[in-house]
mmCIF file of C-alpha atoms in Angstrom:
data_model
loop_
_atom_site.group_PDB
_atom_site.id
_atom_site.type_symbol
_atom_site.label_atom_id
_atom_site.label_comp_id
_atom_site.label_asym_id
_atom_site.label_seq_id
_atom_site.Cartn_x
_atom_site.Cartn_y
_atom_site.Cartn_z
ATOM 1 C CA UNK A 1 6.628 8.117 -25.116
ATOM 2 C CA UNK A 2 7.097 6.196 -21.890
ATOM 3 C CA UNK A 3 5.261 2.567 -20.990
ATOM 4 C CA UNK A 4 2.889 5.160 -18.262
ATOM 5 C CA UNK A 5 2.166 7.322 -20.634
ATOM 6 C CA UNK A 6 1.342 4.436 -23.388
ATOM 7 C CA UNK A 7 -0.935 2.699 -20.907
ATOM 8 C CA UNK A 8 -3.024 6.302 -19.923
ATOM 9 C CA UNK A 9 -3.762 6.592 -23.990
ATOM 10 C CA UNK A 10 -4.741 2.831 -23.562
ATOM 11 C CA UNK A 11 -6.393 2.223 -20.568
ATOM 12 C CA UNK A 12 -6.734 5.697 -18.592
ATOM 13 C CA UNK A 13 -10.525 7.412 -18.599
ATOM 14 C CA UNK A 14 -11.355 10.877 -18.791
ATOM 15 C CA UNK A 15 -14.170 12.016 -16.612
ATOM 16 C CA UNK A 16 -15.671 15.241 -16.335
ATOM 17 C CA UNK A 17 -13.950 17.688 -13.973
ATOM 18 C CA UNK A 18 -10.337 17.024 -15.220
ATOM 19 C CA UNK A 19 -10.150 13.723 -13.597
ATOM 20 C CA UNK A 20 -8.446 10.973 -15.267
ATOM 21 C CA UNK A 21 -9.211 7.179 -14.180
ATOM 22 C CA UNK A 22 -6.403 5.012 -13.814
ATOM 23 C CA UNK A 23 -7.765 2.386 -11.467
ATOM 24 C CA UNK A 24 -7.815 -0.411 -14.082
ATOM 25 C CA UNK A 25 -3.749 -0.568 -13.664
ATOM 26 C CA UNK A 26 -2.437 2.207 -10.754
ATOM 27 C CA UNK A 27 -4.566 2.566 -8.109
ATOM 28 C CA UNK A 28 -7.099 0.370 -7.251
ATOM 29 C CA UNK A 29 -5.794 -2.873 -9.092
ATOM 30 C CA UNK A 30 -2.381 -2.296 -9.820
ATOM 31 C CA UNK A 31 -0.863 -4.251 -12.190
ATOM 32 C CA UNK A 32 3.079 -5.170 -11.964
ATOM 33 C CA UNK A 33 4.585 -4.539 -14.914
ATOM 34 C CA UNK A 34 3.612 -0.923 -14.857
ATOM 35 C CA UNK A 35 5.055 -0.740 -11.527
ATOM 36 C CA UNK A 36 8.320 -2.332 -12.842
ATOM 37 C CA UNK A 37 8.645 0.451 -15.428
ATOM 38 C CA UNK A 38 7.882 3.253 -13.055
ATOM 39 C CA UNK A 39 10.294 1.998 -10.458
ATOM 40 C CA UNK A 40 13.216 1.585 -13.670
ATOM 41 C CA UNK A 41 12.717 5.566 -14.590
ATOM 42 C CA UNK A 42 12.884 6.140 -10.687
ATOM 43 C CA UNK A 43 15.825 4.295 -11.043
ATOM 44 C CA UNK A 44 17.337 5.955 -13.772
ATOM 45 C CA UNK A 45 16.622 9.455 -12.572
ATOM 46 C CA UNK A 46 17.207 9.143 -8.484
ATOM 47 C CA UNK A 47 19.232 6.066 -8.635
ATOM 48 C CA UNK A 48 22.768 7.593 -8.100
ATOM 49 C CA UNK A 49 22.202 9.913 -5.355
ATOM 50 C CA UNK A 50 21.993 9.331 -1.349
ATOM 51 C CA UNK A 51 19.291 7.991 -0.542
ATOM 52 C CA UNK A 52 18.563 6.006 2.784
ATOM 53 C CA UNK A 53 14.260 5.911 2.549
ATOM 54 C CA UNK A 54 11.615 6.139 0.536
ATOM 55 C CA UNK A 55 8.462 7.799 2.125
ATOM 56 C CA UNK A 56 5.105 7.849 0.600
ATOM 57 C CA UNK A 57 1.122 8.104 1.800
ATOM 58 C CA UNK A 58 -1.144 5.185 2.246
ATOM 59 C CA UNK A 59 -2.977 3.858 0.263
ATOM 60 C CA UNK A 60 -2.058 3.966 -3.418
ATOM 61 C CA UNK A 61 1.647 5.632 -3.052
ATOM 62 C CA UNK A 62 2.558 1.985 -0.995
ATOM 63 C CA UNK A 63 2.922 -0.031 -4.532
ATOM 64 C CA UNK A 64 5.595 1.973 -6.350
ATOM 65 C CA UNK A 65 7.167 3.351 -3.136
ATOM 66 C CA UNK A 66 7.938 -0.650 -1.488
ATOM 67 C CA UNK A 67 9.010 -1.553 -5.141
ATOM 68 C CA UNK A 68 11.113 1.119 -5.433
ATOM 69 C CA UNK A 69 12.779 0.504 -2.032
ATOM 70 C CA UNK A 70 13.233 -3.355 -2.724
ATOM 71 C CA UNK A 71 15.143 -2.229 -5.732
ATOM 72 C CA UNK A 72 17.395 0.583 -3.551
ATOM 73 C CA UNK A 73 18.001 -1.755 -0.924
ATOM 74 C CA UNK A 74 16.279 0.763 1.627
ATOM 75 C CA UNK A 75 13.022 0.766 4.217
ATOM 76 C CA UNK A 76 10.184 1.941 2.876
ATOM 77 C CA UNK A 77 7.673 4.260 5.332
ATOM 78 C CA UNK A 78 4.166 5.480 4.547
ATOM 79 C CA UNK A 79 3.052 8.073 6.259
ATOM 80 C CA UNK A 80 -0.638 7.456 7.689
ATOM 81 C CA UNK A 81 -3.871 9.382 7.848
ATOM 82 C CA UNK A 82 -5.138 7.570 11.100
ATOM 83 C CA UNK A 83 -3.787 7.558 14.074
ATOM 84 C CA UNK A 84 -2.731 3.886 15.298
ATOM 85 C CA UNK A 85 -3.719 2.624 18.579
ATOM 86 C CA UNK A 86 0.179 1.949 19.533
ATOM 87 C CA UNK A 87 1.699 5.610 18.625
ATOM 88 C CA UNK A 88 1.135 8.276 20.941
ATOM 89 C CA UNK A 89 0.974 12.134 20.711
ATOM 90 C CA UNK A 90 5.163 12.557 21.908
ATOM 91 C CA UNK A 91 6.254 9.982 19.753
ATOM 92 C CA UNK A 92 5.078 11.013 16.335
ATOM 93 C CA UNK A 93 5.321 13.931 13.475
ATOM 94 C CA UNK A 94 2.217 15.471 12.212
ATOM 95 C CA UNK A 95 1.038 17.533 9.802
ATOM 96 C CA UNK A 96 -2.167 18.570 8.007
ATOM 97 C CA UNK A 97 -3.054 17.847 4.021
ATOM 98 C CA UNK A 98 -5.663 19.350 2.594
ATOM 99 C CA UNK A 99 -7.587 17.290 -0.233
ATOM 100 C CA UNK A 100 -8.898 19.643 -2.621
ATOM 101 C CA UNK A 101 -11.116 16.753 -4.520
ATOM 102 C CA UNK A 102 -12.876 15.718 -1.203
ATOM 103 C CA UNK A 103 -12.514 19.194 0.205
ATOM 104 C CA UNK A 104 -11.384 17.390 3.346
ATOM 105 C CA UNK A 105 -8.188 18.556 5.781
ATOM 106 C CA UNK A 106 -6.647 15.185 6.913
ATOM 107 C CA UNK A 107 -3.830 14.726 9.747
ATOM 108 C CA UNK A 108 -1.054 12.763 8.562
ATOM 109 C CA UNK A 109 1.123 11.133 10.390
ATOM 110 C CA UNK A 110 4.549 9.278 11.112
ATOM 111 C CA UNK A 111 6.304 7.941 14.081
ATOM 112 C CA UNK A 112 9.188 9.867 15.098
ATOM 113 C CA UNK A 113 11.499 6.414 14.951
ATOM 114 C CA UNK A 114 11.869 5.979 11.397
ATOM 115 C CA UNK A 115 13.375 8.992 10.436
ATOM 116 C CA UNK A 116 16.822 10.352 11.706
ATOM 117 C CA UNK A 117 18.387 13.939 11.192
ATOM 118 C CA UNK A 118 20.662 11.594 8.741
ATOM 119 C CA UNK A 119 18.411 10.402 6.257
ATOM 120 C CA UNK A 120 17.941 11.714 2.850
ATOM 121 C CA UNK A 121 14.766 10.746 2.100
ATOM 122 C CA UNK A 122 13.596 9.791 -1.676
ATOM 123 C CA UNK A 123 9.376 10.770 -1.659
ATOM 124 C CA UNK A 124 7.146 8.758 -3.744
ATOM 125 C CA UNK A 125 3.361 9.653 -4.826
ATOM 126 C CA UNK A 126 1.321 8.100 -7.497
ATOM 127 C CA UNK A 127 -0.295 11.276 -8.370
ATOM 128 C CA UNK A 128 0.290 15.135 -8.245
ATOM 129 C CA UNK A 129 -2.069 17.624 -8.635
ATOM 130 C CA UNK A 130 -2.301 20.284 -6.190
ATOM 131 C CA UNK A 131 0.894 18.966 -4.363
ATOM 132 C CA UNK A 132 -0.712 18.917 -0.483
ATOM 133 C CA UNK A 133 0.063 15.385 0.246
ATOM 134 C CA UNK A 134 3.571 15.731 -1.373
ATOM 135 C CA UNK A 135 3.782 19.270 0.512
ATOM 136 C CA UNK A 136 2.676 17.464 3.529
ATOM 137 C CA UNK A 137 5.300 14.388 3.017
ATOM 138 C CA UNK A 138 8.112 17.185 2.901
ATOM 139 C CA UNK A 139 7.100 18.808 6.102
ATOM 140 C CA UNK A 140 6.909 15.442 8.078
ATOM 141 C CA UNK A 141 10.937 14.728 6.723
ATOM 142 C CA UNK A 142 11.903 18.427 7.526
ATOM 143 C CA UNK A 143 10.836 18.383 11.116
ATOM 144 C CA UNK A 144 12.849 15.333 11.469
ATOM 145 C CA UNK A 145 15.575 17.233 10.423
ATOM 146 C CA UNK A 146 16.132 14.790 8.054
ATOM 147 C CA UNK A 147 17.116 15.812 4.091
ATOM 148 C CA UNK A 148 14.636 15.393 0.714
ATOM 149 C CA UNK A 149 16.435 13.509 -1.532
ATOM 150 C CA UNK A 150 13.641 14.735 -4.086
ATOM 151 C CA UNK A 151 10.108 13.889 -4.895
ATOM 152 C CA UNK A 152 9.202 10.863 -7.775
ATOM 153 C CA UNK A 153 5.779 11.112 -9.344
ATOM 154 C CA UNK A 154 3.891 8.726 -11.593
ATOM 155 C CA UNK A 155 1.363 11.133 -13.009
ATOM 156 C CA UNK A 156 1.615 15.083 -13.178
ATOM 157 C CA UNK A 157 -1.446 16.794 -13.694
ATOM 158 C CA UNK A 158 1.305 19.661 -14.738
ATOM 159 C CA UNK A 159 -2.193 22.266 -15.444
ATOM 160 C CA UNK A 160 -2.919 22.398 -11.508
ATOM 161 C CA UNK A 161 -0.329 24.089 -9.201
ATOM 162 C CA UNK A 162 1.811 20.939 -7.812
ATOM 163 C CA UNK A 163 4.163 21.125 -10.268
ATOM 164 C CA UNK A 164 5.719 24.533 -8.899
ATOM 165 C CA UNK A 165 4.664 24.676 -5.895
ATOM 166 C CA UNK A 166 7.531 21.609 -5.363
ATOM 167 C CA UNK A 167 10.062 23.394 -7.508
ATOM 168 C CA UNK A 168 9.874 26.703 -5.796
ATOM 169 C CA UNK A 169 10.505 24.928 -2.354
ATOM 170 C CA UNK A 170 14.105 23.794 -4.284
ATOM 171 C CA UNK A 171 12.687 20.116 -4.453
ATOM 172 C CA UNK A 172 14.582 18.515 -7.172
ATOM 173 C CA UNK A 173 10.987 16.961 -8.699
ATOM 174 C CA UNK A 174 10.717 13.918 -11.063
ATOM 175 C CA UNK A 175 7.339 13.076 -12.602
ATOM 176 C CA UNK A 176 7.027 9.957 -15.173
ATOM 177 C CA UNK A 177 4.134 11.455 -16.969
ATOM 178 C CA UNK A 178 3.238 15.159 -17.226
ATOM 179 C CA UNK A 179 -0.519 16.013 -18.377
ATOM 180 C CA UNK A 180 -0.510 19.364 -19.626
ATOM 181 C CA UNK A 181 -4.277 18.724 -20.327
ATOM 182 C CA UNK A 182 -7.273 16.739 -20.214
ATOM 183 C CA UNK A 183 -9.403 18.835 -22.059
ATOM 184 C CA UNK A 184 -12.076 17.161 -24.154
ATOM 185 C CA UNK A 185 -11.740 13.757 -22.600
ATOM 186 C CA UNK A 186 -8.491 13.482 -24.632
ATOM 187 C CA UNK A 187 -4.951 13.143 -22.784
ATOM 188 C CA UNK A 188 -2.438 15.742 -23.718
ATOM 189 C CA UNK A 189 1.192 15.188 -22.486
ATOM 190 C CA UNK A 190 3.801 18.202 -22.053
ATOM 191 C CA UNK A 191 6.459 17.764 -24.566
ATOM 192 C CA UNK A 192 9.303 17.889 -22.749
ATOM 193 C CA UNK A 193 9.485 16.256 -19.756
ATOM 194 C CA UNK A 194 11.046 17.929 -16.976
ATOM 195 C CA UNK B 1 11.903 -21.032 13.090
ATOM 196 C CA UNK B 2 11.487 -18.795 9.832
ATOM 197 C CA UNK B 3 12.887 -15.318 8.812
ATOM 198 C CA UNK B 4 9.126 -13.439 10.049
ATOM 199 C CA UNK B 5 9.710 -14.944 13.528
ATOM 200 C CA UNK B 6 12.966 -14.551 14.244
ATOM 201 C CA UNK B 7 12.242 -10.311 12.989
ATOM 202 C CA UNK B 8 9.668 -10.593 15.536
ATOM 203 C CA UNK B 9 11.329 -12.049 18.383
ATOM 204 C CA UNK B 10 14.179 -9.416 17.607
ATOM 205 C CA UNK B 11 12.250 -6.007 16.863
ATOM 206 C CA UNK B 12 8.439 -6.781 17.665
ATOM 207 C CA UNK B 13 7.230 -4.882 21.098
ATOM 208 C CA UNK B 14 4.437 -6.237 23.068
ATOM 209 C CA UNK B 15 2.068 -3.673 24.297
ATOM 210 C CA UNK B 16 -0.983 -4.424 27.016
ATOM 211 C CA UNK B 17 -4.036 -5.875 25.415
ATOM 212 C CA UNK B 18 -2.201 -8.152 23.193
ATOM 213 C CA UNK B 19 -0.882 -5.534 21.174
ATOM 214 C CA UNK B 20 2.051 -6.792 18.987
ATOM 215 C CA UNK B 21 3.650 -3.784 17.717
ATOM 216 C CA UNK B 22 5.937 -4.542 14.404
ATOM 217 C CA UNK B 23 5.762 -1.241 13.105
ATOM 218 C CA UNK B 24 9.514 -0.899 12.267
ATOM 219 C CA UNK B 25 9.223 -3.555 9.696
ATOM 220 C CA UNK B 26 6.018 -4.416 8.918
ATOM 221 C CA UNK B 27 3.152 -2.128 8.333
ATOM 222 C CA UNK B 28 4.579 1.416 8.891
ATOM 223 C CA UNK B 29 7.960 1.072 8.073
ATOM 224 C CA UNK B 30 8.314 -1.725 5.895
ATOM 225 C CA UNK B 31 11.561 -3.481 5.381
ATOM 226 C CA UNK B 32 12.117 -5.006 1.969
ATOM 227 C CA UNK B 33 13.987 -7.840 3.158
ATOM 228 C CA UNK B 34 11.236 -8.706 5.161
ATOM 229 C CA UNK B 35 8.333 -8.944 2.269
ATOM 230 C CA UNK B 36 11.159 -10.743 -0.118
ATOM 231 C CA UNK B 37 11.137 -13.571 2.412
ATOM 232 C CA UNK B 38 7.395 -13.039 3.035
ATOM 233 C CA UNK B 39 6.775 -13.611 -0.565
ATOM 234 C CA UNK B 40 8.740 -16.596 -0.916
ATOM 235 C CA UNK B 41 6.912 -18.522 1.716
ATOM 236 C CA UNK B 42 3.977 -17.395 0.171
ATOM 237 C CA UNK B 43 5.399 -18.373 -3.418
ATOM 238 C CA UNK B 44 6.548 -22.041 -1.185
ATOM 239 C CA UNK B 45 2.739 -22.568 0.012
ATOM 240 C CA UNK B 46 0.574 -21.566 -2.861
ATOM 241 C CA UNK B 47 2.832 -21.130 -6.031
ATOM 242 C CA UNK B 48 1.477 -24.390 -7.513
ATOM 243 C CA UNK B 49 -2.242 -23.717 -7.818
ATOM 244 C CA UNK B 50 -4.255 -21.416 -9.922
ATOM 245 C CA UNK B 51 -4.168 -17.853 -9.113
ATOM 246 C CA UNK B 52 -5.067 -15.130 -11.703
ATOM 247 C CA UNK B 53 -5.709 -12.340 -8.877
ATOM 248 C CA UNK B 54 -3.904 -10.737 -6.053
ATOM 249 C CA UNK B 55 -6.137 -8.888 -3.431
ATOM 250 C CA UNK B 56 -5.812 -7.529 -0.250
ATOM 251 C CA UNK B 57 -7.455 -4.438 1.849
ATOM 252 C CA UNK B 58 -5.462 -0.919 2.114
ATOM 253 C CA UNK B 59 -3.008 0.075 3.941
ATOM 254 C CA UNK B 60 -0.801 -2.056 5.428
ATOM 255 C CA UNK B 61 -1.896 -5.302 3.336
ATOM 256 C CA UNK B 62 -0.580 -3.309 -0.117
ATOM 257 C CA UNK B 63 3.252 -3.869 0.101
ATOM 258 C CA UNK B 64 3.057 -7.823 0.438
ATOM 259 C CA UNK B 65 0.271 -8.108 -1.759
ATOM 260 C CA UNK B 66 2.028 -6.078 -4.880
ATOM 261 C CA UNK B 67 5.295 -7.813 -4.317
ATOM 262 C CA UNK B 68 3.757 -11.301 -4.603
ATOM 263 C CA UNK B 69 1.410 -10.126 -7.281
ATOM 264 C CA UNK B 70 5.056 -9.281 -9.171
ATOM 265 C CA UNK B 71 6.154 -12.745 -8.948
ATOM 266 C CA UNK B 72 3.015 -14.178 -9.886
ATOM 267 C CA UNK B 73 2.814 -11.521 -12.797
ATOM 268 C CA UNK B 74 -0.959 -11.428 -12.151
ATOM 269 C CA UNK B 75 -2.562 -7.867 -11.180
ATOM 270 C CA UNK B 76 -3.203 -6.866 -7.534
ATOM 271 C CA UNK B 77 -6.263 -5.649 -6.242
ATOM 272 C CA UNK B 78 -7.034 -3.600 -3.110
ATOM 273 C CA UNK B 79 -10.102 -3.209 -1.430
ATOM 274 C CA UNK B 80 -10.281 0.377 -0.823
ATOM 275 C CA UNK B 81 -11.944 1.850 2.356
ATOM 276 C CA UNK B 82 -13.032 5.222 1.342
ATOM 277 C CA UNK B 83 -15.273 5.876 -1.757
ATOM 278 C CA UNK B 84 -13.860 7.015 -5.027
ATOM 279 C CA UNK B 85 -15.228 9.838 -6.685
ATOM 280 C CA UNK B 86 -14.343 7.838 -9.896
ATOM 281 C CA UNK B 87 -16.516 4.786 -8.722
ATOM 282 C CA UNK B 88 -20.695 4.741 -8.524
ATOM 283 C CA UNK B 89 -22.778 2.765 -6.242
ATOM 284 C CA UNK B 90 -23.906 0.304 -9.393
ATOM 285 C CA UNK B 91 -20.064 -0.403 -10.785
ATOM 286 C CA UNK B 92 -19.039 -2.144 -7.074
ATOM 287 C CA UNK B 93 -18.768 -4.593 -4.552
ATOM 288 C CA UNK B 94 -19.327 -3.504 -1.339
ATOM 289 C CA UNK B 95 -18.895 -5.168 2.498
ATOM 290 C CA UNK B 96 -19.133 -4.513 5.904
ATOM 291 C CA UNK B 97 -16.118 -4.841 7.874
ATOM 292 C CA UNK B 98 -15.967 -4.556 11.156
ATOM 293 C CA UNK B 99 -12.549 -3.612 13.572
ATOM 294 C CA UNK B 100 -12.942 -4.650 17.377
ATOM 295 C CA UNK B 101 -9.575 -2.666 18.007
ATOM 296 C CA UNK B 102 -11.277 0.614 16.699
ATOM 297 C CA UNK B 103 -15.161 -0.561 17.949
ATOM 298 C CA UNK B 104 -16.150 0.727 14.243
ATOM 299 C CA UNK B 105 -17.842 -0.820 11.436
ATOM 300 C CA UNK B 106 -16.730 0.810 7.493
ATOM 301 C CA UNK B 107 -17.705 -0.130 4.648
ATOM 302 C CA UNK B 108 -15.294 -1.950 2.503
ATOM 303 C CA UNK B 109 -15.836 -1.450 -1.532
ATOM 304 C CA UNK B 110 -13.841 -2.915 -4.840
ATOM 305 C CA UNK B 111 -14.854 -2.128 -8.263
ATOM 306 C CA UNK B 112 -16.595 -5.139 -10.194
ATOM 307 C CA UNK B 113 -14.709 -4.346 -13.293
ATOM 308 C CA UNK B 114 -11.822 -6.344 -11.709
ATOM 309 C CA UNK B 115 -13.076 -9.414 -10.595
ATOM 310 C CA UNK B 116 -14.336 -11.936 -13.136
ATOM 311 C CA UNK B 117 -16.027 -15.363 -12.451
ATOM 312 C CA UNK B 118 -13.385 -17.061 -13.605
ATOM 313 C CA UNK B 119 -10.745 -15.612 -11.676
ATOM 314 C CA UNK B 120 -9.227 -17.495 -8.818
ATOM 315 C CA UNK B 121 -8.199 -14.696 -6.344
ATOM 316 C CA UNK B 122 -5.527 -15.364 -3.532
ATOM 317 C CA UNK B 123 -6.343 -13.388 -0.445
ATOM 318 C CA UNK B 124 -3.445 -11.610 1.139
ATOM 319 C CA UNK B 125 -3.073 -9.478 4.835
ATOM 320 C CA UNK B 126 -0.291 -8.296 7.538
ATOM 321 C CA UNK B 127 -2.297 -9.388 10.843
ATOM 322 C CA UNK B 128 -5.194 -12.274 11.122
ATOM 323 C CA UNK B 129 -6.233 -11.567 14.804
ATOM 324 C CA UNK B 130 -10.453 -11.726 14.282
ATOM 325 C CA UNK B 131 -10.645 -12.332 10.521
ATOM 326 C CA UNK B 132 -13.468 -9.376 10.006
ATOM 327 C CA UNK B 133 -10.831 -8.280 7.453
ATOM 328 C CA UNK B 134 -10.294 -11.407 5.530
ATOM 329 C CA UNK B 135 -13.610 -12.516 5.651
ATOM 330 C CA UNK B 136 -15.399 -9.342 3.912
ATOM 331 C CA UNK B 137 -12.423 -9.691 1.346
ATOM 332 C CA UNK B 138 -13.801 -13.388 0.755
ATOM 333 C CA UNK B 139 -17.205 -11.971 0.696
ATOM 334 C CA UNK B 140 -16.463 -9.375 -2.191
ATOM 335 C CA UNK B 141 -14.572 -11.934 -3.898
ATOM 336 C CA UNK B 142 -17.840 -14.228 -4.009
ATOM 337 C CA UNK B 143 -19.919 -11.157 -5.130
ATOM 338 C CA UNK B 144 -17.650 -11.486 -7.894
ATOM 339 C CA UNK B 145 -18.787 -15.307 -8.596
ATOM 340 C CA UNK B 146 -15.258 -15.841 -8.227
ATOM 341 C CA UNK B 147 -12.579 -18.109 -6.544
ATOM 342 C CA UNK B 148 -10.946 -17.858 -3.663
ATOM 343 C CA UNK B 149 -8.101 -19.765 -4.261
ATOM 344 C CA UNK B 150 -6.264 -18.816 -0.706
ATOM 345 C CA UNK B 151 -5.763 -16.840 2.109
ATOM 346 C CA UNK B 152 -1.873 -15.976 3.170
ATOM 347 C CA UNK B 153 -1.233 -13.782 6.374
ATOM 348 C CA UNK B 154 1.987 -12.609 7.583
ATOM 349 C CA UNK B 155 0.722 -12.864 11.351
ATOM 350 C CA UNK B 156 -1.715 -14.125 13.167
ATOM 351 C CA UNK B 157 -3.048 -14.342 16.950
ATOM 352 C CA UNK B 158 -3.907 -17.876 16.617
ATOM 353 C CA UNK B 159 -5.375 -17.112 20.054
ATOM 354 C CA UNK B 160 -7.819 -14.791 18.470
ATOM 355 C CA UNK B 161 -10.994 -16.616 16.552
ATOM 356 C CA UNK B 162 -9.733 -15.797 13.139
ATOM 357 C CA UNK B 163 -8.006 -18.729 12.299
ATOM 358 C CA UNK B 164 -10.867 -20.850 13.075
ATOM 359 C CA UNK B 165 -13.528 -18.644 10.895
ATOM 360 C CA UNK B 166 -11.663 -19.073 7.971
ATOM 361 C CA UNK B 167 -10.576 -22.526 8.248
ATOM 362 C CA UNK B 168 -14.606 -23.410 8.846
ATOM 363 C CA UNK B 169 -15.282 -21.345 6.132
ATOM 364 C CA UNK B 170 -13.562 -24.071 3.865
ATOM 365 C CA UNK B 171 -10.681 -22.015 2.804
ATOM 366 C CA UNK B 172 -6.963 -22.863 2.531
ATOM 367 C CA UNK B 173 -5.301 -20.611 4.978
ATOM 368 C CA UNK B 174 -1.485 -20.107 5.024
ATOM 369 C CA UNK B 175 -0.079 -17.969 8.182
ATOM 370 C CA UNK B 176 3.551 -17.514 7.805
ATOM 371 C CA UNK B 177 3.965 -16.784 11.680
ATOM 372 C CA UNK B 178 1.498 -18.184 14.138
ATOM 373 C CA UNK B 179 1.241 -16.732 17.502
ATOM 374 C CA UNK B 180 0.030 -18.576 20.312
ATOM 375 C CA UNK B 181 0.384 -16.206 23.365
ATOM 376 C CA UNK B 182 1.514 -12.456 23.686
ATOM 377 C CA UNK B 183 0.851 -12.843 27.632
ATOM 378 C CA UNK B 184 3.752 -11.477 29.788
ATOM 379 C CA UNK B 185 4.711 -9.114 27.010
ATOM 380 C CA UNK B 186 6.640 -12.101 25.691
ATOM 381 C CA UNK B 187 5.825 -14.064 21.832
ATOM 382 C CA UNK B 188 5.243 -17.630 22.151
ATOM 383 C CA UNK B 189 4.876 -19.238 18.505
ATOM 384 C CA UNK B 190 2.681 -22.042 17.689
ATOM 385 C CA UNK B 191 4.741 -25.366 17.524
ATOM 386 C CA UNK B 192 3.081 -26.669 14.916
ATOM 387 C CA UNK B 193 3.330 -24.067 12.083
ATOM 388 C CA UNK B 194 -0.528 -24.511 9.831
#
């Protein structure tokens, strides 16, 4: 068992409708040394292959994903889901993800400077359930023209269709912790990992 | 002249209205180099007083704000614009904050399990150009009973009334780059730094 998946049996809540709370350390206050062990297994899985940027989505993706970076020696870019005042229609990438939870279709957005046909481009999420905003990430990178160097997850909620809707786009897909249920208000991991 | 200015000078564009656009390195794509030498002039200014708590507001204030927060090993805490599902009206904080760039008012919401009255909470943001931002983050933080042991901002308009809110406000405010003019699409720095 990982540090993650140690602190979800600790501190993580189970709420009705398959949602587990992890704001007391991941998402809302975030708490360092969690984000030191999830950037080491990055580290350990991603860290000998190409990579040139880490992408993510604001908000909570923006901890792991600049920590991460530091640690590669890379820029970090988060994609956002309003438009800013100095970016204009010709000189970004868009794309549309749905949010199942808020049942909400959000443009996302980044500007078409920060990523060249060159980069191989690491994306970082702190969850994955339904896999839009991931799905989204990788659509934003391929009309760049730019490469995925794969996709780095904290938490997998591996029960909802994220999981292989990644792998069957030939994503090479990473996730720290993989729920395979949260039936009960109890936290069941997968046993093997990936 | 420090690391922040000399980025600026080199890779900040000034747009009409006083626009400083630093999105290359700052709050879109974010260069790790940059918030290393970010957090060490934060570390310079404030490492010697008490400081339990790291917050800031989401997006852009989230990368500086974590990376400090790792140095200090205390948590981080972001005040989160949109309303968690996971979060009811009688378990938070909430504020008004108001952005003259986007003529809107949101609300701006923490959850009270993560400020205590004895914490002494270090206030952290890119840009200090009106202080709406800062100034509902030192309102939730005094919901809280709590401290505010600082306010550190990568840049500020000094020309904007920000500056002076906070300062009258009795807070310690730290601005890493201080910028006294944006007129003829050219930066002019304050001479005296704080």
């Amino acid at each position: 068992m990982n540090y993650l998946e140690k602190r979800i049996l600790e501190d993580g809540i189970v709420k009705p409708g398959n949602v587990l709370k992890v704001d007391s350390f991941l998402n809302h206050q975030i708490d360092p040394i969690v984000m030191e062990e999830v950037v080491n297994e990055f580290l350990e899985y991603f860290g000998d292959r190409k990579i040139t940027k880490v992408i993510t989505i604001e908000a909570s993706g923006i901890a792991p994903a600049i920590m991460l970076a530091a640690k590669l020696k890379v820029p970090m870019l988060f994609a956002k889901k309003t438009e800013p005042s100095t970016l204009k229609n010709n000189e970004r990438y868009e794309t549309n993800v749905h949010s199942y939870t808020k049942n909400l279709t959000s443009k996302v957005i980044i500007s078409k400077e920060y990523i060249e046909e060159d980069d191989s481009v690491l994306i970082i999420d702190d969850f994955l359930a339904n896999g839009q905003a991931v799905m989204g990430l990788v659509d934003l990178v391929r009309q760049a023209g730019a490469e995925v160097a794969g996709v780095g997850i904290c938490i997998e909620k591996s029960f909802q269709p994220g999981h292989q809707l990644i792998k069957d786009s030939g994503i090479d897909l990473y996730s720290i912790c993989r729920i395979a249920s949260l039936e009960n208000e109890e936290v069941t991991f997968l046993k093997e990992n990936n």
